[in-house]
Coordinates of C-alpha atoms and ligand atoms in Angstrom, one line a residue:
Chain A
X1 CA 22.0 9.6 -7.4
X2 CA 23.1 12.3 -9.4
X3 CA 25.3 12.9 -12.8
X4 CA 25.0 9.6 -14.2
X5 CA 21.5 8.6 -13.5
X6 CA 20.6 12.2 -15.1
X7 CA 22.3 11.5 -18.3
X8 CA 21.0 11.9 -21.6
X9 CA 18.3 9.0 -22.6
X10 CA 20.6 7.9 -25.4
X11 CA 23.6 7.5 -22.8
X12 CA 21.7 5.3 -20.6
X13 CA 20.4 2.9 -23.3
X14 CA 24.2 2.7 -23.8
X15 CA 24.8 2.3 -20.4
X16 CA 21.9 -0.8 -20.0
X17 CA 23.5 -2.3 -23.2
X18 CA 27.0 -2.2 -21.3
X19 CA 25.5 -3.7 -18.5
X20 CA 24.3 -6.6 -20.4
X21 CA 27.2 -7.1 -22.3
X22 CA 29.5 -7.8 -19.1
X23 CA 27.8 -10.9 -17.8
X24 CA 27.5 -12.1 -21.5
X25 CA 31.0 -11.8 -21.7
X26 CA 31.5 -13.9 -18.5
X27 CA 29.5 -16.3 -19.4
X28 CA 31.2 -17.4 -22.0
X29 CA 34.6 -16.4 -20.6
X30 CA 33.4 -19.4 -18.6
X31 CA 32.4 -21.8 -21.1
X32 CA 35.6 -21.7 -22.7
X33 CA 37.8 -22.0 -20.0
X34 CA 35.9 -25.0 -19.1
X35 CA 36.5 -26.4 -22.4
X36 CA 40.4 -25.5 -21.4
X37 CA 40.4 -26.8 -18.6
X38 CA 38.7 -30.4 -20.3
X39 CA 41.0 -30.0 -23.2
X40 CA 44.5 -29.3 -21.2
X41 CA 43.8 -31.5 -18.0
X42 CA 42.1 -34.8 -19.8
X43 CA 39.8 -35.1 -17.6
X44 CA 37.4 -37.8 -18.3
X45 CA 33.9 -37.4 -19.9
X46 CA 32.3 -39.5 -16.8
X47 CA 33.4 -36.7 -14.4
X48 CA 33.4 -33.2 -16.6
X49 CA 32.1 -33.4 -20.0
X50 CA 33.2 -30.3 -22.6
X51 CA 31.4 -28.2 -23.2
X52 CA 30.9 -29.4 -26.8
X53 CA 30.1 -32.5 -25.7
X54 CA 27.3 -31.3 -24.1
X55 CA 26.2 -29.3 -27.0
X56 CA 26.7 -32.2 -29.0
X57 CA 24.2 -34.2 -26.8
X58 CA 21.9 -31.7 -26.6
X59 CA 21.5 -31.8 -30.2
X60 CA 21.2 -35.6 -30.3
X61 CA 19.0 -36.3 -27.2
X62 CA 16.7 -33.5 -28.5
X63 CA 13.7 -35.4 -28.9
X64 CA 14.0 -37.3 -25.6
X65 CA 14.8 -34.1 -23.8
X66 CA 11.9 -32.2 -25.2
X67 CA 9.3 -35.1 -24.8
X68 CA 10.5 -35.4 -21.3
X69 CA 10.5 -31.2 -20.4
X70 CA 6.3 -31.4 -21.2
X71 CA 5.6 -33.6 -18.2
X72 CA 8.0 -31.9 -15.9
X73 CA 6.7 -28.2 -17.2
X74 CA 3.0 -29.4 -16.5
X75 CA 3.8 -30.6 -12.7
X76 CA 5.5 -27.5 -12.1
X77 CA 3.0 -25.2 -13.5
X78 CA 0.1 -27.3 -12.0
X79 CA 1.5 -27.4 -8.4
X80 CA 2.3 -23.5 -8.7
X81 CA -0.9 -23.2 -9.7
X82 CA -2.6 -25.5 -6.9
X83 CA -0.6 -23.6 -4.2
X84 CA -2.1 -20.4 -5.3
X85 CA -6.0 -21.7 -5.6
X86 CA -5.0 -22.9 -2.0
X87 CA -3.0 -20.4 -0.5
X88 CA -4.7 -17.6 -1.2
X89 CA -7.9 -18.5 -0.2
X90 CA -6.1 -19.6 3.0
X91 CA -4.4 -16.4 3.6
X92 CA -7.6 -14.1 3.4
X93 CA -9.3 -16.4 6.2
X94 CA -5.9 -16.0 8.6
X95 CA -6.4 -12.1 7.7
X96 CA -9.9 -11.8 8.3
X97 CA -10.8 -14.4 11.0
X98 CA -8.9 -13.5 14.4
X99 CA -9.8 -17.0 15.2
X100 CA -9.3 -19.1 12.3
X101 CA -5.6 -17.3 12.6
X102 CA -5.4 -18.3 16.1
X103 CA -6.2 -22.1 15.3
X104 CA -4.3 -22.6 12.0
X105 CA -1.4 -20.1 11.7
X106 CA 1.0 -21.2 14.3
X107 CA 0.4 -24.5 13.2
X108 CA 0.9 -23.6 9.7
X109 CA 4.5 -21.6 10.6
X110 CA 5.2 -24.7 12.7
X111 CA 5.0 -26.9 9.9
X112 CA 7.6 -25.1 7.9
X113 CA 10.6 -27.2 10.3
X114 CA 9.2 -30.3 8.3
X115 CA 11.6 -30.7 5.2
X116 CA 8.6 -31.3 2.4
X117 CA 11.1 -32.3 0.1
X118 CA 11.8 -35.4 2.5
X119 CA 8.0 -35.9 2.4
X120 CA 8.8 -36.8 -1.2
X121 CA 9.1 -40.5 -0.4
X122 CA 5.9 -40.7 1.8
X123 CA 4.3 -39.1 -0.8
X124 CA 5.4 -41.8 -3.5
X125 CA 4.0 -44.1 -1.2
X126 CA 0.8 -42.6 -0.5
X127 CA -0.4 -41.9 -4.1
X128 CA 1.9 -44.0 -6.1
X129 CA 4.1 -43.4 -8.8
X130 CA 3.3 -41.1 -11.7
X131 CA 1.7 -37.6 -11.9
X132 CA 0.0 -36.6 -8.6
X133 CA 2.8 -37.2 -6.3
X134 CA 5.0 -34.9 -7.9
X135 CA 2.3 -32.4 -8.1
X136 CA 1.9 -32.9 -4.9
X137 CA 5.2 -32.0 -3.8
X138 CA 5.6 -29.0 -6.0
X139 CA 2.6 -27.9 -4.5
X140 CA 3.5 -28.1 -0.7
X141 CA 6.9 -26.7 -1.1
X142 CA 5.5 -23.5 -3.1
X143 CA 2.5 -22.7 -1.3
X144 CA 4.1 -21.1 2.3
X145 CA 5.8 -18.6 0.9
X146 CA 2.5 -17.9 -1.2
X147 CA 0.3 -17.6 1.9
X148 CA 3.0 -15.7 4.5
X149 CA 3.5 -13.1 1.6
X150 CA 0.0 -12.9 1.0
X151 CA -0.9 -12.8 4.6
X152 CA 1.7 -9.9 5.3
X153 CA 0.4 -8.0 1.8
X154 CA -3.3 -7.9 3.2
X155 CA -2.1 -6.5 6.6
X156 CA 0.6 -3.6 4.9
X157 CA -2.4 -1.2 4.7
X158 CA -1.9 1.8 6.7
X159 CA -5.3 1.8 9.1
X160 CA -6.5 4.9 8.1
X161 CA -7.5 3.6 4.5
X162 CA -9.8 1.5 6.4
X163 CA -11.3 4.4 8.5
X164 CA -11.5 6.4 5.0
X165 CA -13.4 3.2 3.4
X166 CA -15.7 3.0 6.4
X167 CA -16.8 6.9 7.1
X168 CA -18.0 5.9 2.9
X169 CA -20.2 3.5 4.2
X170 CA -18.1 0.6 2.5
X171 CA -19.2 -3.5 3.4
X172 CA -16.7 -5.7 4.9
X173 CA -16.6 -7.6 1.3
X174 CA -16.3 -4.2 -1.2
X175 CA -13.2 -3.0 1.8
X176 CA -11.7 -6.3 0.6
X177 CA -12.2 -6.7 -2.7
X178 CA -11.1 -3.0 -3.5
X179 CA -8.7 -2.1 -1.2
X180 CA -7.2 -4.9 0.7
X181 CA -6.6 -7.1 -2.5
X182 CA -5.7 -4.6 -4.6
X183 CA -3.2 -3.6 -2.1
X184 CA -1.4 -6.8 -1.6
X185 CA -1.0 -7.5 -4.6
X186 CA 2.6 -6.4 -4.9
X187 CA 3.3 -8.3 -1.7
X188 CA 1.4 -11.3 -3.5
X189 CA 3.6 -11.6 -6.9
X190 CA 6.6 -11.2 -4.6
X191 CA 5.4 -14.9 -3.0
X192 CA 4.6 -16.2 -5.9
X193 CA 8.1 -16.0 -7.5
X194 CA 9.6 -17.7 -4.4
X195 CA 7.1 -20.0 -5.1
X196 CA 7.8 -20.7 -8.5
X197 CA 11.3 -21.3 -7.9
X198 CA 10.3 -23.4 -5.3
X199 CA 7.6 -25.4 -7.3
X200 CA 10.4 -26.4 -10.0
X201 CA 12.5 -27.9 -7.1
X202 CA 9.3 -29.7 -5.9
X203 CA 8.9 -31.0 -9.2
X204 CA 12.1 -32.2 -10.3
X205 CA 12.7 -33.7 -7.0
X206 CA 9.2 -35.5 -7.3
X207 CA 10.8 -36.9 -10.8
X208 CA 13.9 -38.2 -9.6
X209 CA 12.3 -39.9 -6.6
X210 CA 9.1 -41.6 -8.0
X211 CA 8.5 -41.3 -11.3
X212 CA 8.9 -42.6 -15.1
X213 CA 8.9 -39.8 -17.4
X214 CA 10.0 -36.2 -16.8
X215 CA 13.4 -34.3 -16.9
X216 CA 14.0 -34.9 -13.3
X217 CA 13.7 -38.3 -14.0
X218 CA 16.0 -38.4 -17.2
X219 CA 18.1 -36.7 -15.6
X220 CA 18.2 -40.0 -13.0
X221 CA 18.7 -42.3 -15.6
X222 CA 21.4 -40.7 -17.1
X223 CA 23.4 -40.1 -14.0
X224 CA 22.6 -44.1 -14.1
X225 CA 24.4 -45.0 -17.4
X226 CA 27.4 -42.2 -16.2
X227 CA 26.1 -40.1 -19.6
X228 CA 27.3 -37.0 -18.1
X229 CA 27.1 -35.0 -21.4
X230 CA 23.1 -35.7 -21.2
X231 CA 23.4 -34.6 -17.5
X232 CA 24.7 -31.4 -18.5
X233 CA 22.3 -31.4 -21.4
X234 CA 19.7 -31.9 -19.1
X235 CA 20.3 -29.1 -16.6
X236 CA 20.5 -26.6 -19.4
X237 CA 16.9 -27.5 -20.5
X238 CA 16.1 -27.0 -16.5
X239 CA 17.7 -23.8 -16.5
X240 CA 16.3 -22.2 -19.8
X241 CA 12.6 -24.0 -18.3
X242 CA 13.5 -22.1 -15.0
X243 CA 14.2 -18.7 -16.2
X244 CA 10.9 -19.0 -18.9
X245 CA 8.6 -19.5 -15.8
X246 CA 9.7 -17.1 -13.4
X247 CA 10.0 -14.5 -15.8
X248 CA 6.1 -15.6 -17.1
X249 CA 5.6 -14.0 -13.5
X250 CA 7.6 -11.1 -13.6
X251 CA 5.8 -10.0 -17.2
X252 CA 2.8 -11.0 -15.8
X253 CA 3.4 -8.7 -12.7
X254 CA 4.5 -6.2 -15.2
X255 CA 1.7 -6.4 -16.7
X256 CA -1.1 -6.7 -14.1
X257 CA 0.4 -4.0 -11.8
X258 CA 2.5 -1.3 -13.8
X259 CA 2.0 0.9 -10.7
X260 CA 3.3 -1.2 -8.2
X261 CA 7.4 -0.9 -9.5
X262 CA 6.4 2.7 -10.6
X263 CA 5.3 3.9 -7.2
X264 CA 7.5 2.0 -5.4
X265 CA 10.7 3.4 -7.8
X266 CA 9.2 6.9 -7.1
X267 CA 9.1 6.0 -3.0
X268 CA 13.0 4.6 -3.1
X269 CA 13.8 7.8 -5.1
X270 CA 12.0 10.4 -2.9
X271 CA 14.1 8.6 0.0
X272 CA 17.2 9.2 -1.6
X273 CA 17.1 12.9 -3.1
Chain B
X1 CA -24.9 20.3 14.2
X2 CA -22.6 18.5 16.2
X3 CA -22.8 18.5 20.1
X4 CA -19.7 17.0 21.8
X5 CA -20.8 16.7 25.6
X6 CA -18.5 15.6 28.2
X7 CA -16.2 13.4 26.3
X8 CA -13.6 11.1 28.1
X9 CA -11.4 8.9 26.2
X10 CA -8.8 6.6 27.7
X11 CA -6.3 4.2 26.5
X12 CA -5.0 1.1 28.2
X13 CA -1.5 0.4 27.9
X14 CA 1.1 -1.5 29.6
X15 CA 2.1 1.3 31.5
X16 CA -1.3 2.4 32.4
X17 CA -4.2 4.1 31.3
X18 CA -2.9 7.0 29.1
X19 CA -6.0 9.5 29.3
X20 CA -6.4 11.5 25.8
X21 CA -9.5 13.0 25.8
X22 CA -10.6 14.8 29.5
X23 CA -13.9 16.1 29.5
X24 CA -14.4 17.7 26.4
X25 CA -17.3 20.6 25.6
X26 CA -17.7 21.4 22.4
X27 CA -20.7 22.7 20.2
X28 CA -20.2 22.7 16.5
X29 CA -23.3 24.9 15.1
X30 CA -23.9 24.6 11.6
X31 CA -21.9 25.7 8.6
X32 CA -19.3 26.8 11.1
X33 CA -15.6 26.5 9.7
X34 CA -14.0 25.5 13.3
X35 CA -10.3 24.5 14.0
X36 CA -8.8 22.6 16.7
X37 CA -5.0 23.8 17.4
X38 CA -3.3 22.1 20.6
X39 CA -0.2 20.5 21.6
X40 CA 1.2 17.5 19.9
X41 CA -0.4 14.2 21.4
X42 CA -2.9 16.6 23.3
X43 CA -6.1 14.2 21.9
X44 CA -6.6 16.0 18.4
X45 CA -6.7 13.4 16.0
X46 CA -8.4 11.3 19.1
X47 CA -11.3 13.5 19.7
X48 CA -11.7 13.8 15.8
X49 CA -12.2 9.8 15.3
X50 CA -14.8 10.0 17.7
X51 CA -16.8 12.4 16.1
X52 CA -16.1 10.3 12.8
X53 CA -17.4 7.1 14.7
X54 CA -14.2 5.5 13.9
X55 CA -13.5 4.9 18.0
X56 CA -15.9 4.8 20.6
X57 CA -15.4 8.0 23.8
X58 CA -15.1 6.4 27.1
X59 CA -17.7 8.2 28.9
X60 CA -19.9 11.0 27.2
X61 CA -21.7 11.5 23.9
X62 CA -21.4 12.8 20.8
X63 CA -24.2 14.0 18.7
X64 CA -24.5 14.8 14.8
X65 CA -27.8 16.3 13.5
X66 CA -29.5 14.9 17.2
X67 CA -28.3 12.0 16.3
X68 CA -26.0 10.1 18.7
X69 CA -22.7 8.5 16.8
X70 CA -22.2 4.9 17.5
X71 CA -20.6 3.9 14.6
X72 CA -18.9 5.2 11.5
X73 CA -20.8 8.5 10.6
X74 CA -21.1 8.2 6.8
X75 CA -22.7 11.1 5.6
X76 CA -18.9 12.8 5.9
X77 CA -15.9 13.4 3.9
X78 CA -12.3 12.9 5.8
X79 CA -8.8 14.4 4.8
X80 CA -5.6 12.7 6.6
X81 CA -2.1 14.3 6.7
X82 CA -1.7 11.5 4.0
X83 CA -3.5 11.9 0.6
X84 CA -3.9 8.2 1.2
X85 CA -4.4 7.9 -2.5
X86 CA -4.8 4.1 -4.5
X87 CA -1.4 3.7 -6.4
X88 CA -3.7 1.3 -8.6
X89 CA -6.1 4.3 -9.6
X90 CA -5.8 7.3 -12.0
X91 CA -6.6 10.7 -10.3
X92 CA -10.4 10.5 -11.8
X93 CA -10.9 7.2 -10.0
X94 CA -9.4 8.1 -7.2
X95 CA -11.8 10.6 -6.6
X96 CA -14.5 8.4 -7.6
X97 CA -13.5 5.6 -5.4
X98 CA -15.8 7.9 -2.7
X99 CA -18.5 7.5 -5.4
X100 CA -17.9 3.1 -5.9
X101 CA -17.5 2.8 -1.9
X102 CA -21.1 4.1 -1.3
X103 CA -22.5 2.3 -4.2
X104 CA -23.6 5.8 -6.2
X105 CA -23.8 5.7 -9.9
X106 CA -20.2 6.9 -11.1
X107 CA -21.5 8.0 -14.3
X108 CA -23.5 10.8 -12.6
X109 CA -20.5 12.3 -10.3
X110 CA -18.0 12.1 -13.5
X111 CA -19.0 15.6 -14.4
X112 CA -18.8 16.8 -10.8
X113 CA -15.2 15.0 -10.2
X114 CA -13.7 16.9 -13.1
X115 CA -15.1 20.3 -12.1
X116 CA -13.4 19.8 -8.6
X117 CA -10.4 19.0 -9.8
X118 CA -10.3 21.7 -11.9
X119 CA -10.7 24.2 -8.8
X120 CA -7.9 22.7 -7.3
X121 CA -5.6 23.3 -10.5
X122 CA -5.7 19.9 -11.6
X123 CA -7.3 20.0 -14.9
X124 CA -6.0 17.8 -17.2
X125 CA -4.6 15.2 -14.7
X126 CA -7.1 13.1 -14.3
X127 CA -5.3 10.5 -15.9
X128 CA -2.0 10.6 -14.4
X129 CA -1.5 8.2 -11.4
X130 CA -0.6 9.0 -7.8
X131 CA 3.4 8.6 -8.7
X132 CA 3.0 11.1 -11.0
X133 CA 2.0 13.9 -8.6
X134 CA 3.9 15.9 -6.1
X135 CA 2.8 15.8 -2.6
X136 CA 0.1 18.9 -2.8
X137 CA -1.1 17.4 -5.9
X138 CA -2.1 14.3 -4.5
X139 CA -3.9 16.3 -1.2
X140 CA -5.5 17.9 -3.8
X141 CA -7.0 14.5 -5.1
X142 CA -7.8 14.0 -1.7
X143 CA -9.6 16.7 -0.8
X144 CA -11.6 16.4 -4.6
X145 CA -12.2 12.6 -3.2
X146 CA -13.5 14.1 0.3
X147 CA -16.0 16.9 -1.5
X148 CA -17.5 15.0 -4.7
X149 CA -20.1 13.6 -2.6
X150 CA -20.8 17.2 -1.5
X151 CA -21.3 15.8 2.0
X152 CA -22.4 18.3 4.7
X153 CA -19.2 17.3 6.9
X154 CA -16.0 18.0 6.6
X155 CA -13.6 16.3 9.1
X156 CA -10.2 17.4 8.6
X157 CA -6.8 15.9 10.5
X158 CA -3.6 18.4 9.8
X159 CA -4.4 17.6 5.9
X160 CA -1.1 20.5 4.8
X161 CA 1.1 19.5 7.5
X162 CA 3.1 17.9 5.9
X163 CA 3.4 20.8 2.9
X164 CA 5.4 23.3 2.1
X165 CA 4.4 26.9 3.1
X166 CA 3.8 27.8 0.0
X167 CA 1.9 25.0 -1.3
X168 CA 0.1 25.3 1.9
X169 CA -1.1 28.5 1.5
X170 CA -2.5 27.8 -1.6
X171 CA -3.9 25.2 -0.3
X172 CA -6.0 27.1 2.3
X173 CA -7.1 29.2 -0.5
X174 CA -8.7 26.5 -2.2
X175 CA -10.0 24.9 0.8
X176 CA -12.0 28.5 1.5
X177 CA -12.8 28.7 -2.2
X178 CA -14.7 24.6 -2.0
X179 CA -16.1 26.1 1.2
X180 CA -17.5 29.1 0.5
X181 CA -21.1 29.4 -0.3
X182 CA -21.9 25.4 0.3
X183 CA -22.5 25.5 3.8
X184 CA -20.3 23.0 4.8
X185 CA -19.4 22.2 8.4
X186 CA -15.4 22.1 8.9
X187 CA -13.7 20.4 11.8
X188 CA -10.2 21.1 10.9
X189 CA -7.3 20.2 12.9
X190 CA -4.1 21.9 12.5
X191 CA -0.6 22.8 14.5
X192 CA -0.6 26.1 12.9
X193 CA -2.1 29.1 14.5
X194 CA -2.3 30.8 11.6
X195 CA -3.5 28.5 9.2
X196 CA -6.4 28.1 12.1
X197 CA -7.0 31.6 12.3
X198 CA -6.8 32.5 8.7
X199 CA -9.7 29.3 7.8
X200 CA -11.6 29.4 10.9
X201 CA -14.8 30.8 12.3
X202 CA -13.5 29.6 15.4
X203 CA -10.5 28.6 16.9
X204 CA -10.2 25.7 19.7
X205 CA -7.9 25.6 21.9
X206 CA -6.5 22.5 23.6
X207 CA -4.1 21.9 27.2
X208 CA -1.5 19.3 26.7
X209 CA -3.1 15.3 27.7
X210 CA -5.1 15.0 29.0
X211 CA -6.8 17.1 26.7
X212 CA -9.6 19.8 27.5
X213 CA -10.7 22.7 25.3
X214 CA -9.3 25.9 27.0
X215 CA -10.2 28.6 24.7
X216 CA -12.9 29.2 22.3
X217 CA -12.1 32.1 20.1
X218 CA -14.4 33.3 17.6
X219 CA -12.5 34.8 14.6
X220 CA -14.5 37.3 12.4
X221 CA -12.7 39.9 10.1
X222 CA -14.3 42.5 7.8
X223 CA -11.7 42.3 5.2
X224 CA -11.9 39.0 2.6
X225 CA -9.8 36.7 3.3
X226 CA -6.8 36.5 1.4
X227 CA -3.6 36.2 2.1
X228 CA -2.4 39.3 3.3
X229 CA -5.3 39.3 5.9
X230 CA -2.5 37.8 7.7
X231 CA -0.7 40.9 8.9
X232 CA -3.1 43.1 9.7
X233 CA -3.2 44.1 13.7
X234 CA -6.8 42.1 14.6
X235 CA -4.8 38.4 12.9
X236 CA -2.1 39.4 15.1
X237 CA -3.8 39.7 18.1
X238 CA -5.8 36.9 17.4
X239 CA -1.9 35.1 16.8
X240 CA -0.9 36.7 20.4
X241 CA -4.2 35.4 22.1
X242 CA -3.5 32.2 21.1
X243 CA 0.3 32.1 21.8
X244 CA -0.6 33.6 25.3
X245 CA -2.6 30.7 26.4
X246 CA 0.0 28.1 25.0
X247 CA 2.2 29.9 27.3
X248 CA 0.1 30.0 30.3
X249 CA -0.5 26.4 29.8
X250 CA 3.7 25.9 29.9
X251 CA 3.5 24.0 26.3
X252 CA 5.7 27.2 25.2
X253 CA 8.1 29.0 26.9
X254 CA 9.9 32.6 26.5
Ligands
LIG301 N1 -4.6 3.4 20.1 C1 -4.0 4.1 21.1 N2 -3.5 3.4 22.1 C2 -2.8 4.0 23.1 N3 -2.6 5.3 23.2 C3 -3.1 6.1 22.2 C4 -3.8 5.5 21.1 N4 -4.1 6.5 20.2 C5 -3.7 7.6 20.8 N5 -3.1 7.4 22.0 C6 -2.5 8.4 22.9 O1 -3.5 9.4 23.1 C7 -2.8 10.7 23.0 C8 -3.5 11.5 22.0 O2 -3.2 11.1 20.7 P1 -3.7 11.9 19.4 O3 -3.2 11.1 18.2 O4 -5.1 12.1 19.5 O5 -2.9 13.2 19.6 P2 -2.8 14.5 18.6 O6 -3.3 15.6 19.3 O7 -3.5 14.2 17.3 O8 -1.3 14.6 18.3 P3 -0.5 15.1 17.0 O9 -0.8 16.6 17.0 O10 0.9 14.8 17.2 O11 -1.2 14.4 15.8 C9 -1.4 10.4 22.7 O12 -0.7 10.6 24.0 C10 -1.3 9.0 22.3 O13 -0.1 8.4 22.7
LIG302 MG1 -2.9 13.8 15.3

């Protein structure tokens, strides 16, 4: 951690540019040596289509593509958002009520060996096809890592912040509200973008198992009619939708807690020097 | 002002009761500055929570102001070896965050925050945030955040030990300069003999665990104290006192 991190401001700015530019360049190192590889081997559209091929039906299949990413985008945001109006919530009682821990936590971490994406089907059957099913889904799968994160956040504080808060004379709720919360909240965001990787999975698998609009779903459909141009075009618009919602959280962590990567940069360097 | 009387505190553990605390005597008279110095893991930091209310002795009582503590004493301020600072709060709020916790209008302590902070050489940082400070800086902030309540009480837990000697000895400065005048009551806890000596009205000495006061040693000097006070014969054979009993009690050898 010496010469180079040191350098001159302008230096690193060259230096972050650089390290941009590098999986840039591999990215589309790889895009054409796919279209090589398509071009020299012949391989047929129905098993690898080119890269301009998928383009190309990106460009055609626009319209269905983005009428079908509004449905999917709403069930992923809306079962993030469910798992964190119930998580939460949840994870404050297990921190706060010895007992309530005792009677739903082990239960809860038990839970975790049932695969919620094979609850999908169950799920269909339960509530039908359409909207809350796949909600439902998204919601399950995201909302453990939401309350074990959370959980762990509100216990990180070192005990004597708690003896400083009570020799003030500080209520149960104002100890929570203002030190505890505040507190986990790093802990917190790093849940919830596990979580909102995981709610997109929930999501699209909901689609593709029981339902009659969404990407997930198109993307069923085409695999259907072996359009594996609209395939590709499909997991591109998952991708882009995927890195758009995850980063929402990182900005918004950004945002909301510009100590938390400050102090916690500061901590790694002390450690180091 | 605060009357320990025949304080016992024990600990079960796996491997038995570990006894920390063995009988402690110990009058604390008003406005005194007193220091406890003792071996590591002698009961210090124990015997200080229990005068804070923050654990309960096993046997014996603890007064404040005739008052018997059974729960958190709150009319107090408390310094840790850690500043134990909110990463979330500027300095200014930090320091207030003694001010929100008791419900007190932070408007009226504003003024009263900034003057501290000012005595400790932190004008003008009120707005940076913890990351931003070096380690003295932010016990600084925590010893503003322990006084802006001007609480009669201050309970103190090796708050420089984990300073440099030079920042620490500016920091005992300060601490004497907050002190002086107000007549503040100081339990302060310390591994460093001199530090006790130089702050202290009294010094307190403890045996290894269990822990028992061995020696009560009033200091009293009629030079100010400042820094050099520390080489002049009396601190020195305060110094030799001290080191004497620590090697009576076998804690130090040769
Ligand atoms: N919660 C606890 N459970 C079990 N044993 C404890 C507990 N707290 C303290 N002890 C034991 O009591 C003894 C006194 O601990 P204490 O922290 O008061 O020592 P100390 O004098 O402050 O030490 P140091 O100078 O290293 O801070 C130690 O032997 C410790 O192991
Ligand atoms: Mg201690």
């Amino acid at each position: 951690m010496n010469g180079a991190a040191r350098g001159a401001p302008e230096k690193r700015i060259v230096t972050r540019m650089a390290d941009r530019l590098y999986p840039t360049a591999t990215f589309i190192g790889a895009i054409v040596l796919w279209q090589l590889v398509v071009i020299v081997t012949g391989i047929h559209a129905i098993v690898l289509p080119a890269p301009t091929a998928v383009i190309e039906s990106m460009t055609s299949a626009f319209g269905t593509l983005a009428h079908n990413a509004l449905p999917t985008v709403l069930a992923i945001v809306v079962g993030f958002v469910g798992a964190v109006a119930v998580g939460v919530p949840l994870a404050i009682l297990i921190a706060a009520s010895p007992t309530f821990e005792k009677s739903f936590y082990p239960l809860l971490l038990g839970s975790q060996g049932v695969p919620k994406v094979a609850m999908a089907p169950i799920l269909i059957v339960w509530f039908g096809f359409g909207f809350l099913p796949k909600i439902l889904i998204a919601m399950l799968i995201a909302f453990f890592p939401i309350v074990i994160d959370t959980v762990a956040g509100l216990r990180s504080i070192d005990p004597n912040y708690i003896h400083l808060a009570r020799s003030m004379g500080a209520s149960r709720s104002k100890i929570y509200w203002r030190l505890l919360l505040p507190n986990a909240l790093p802990h917190m965001f790093a849940g919830f973008k596990v979580a909102m990787a995981l709610a997109i999975v929930g999501a699209i698998v909901g689609e593709m198992v029981g339902a009659n609009n969404g990407l997930g779903y198109v993307l069923v459909v085409a695999n259907g009619n072996l359009d594996m141009a609209l395939v590709f075009a499909t997991l591109v618009w998952l991708v882009v939708i995927s890195l758009l919602l995850t980063g929402a959280i990182e900005v918004t962590e950004r945002i909301l807690l510009p100590w938390s990567r400050k102090s916690r940069n500061e901590g790694l360097a002390r450690t180091i020097r | 002002m605060i009357e320990i009387s025949n304080v016992n505190k024990s600990f079960p553990t796996k491997d038995g009761t570990v006894v920390a605390l063995d009988n402690v005597e110990l009058d604390i008279g008003k406005g005194d500055f007193v220091s406890i110095v003792g071996p590591s893991g002698c009961g210090k930091s124990t015997l200080m929570m229990c005068v804070a209310g923050l654990a309960q002795p096993s046997a014996g009582r603890i007064t404040i102001e005739n008052q018997q503590v059974t729960g958190p004493v709150t009319d107090v301020g408390i310094v840790f070896q850690d500043a134990l600072l909110l990463d979330w709060r500027n300095v200014l709020d930090n320091v207030l965050f003694q001010i929100e916790m008791r419900g007190l209008p932070k408007a009226d302590y504003r003024d009263r925050a900034l003057a501290l902070l000012k005595r400790v050489g932190l004008a003008s940082f009120e707005n940076k945030y913890p990351w931003e400070l070096s380690g003295g800086m932010r016990q600084r902030v925590a010893l503003c955040r322990a006084l802006v309540h001007d609480p009669p009480l201050l309970l103190m837990d090796e708050p420089f030990g984990a300073l440099d000697t030079l920042t620490r000895d500016q920091m005992n400065i300060d601490l004497l300069n907050l002190c002086e005048g107000g007549n503040k009551t100081v339990l302060f806890i310390t591994h460093s003999i001199s530090e006790a000596i130089f702050l202290s009205d009294r010094v307190i000495v403890m045996s290894q665990r269990p822990g028992r006061v061995v020696e009560d040693i009033r200091i009293s000097f009629d030079e100010e104290r400042k820094l050099d006070i520390r080489s002049i014969p009396r601190f020195v054979e305060y110094e030799k006192r001290i080191y004497h009993t620590f090697r009576k009690l076998g804690v130090l050898s040769g």
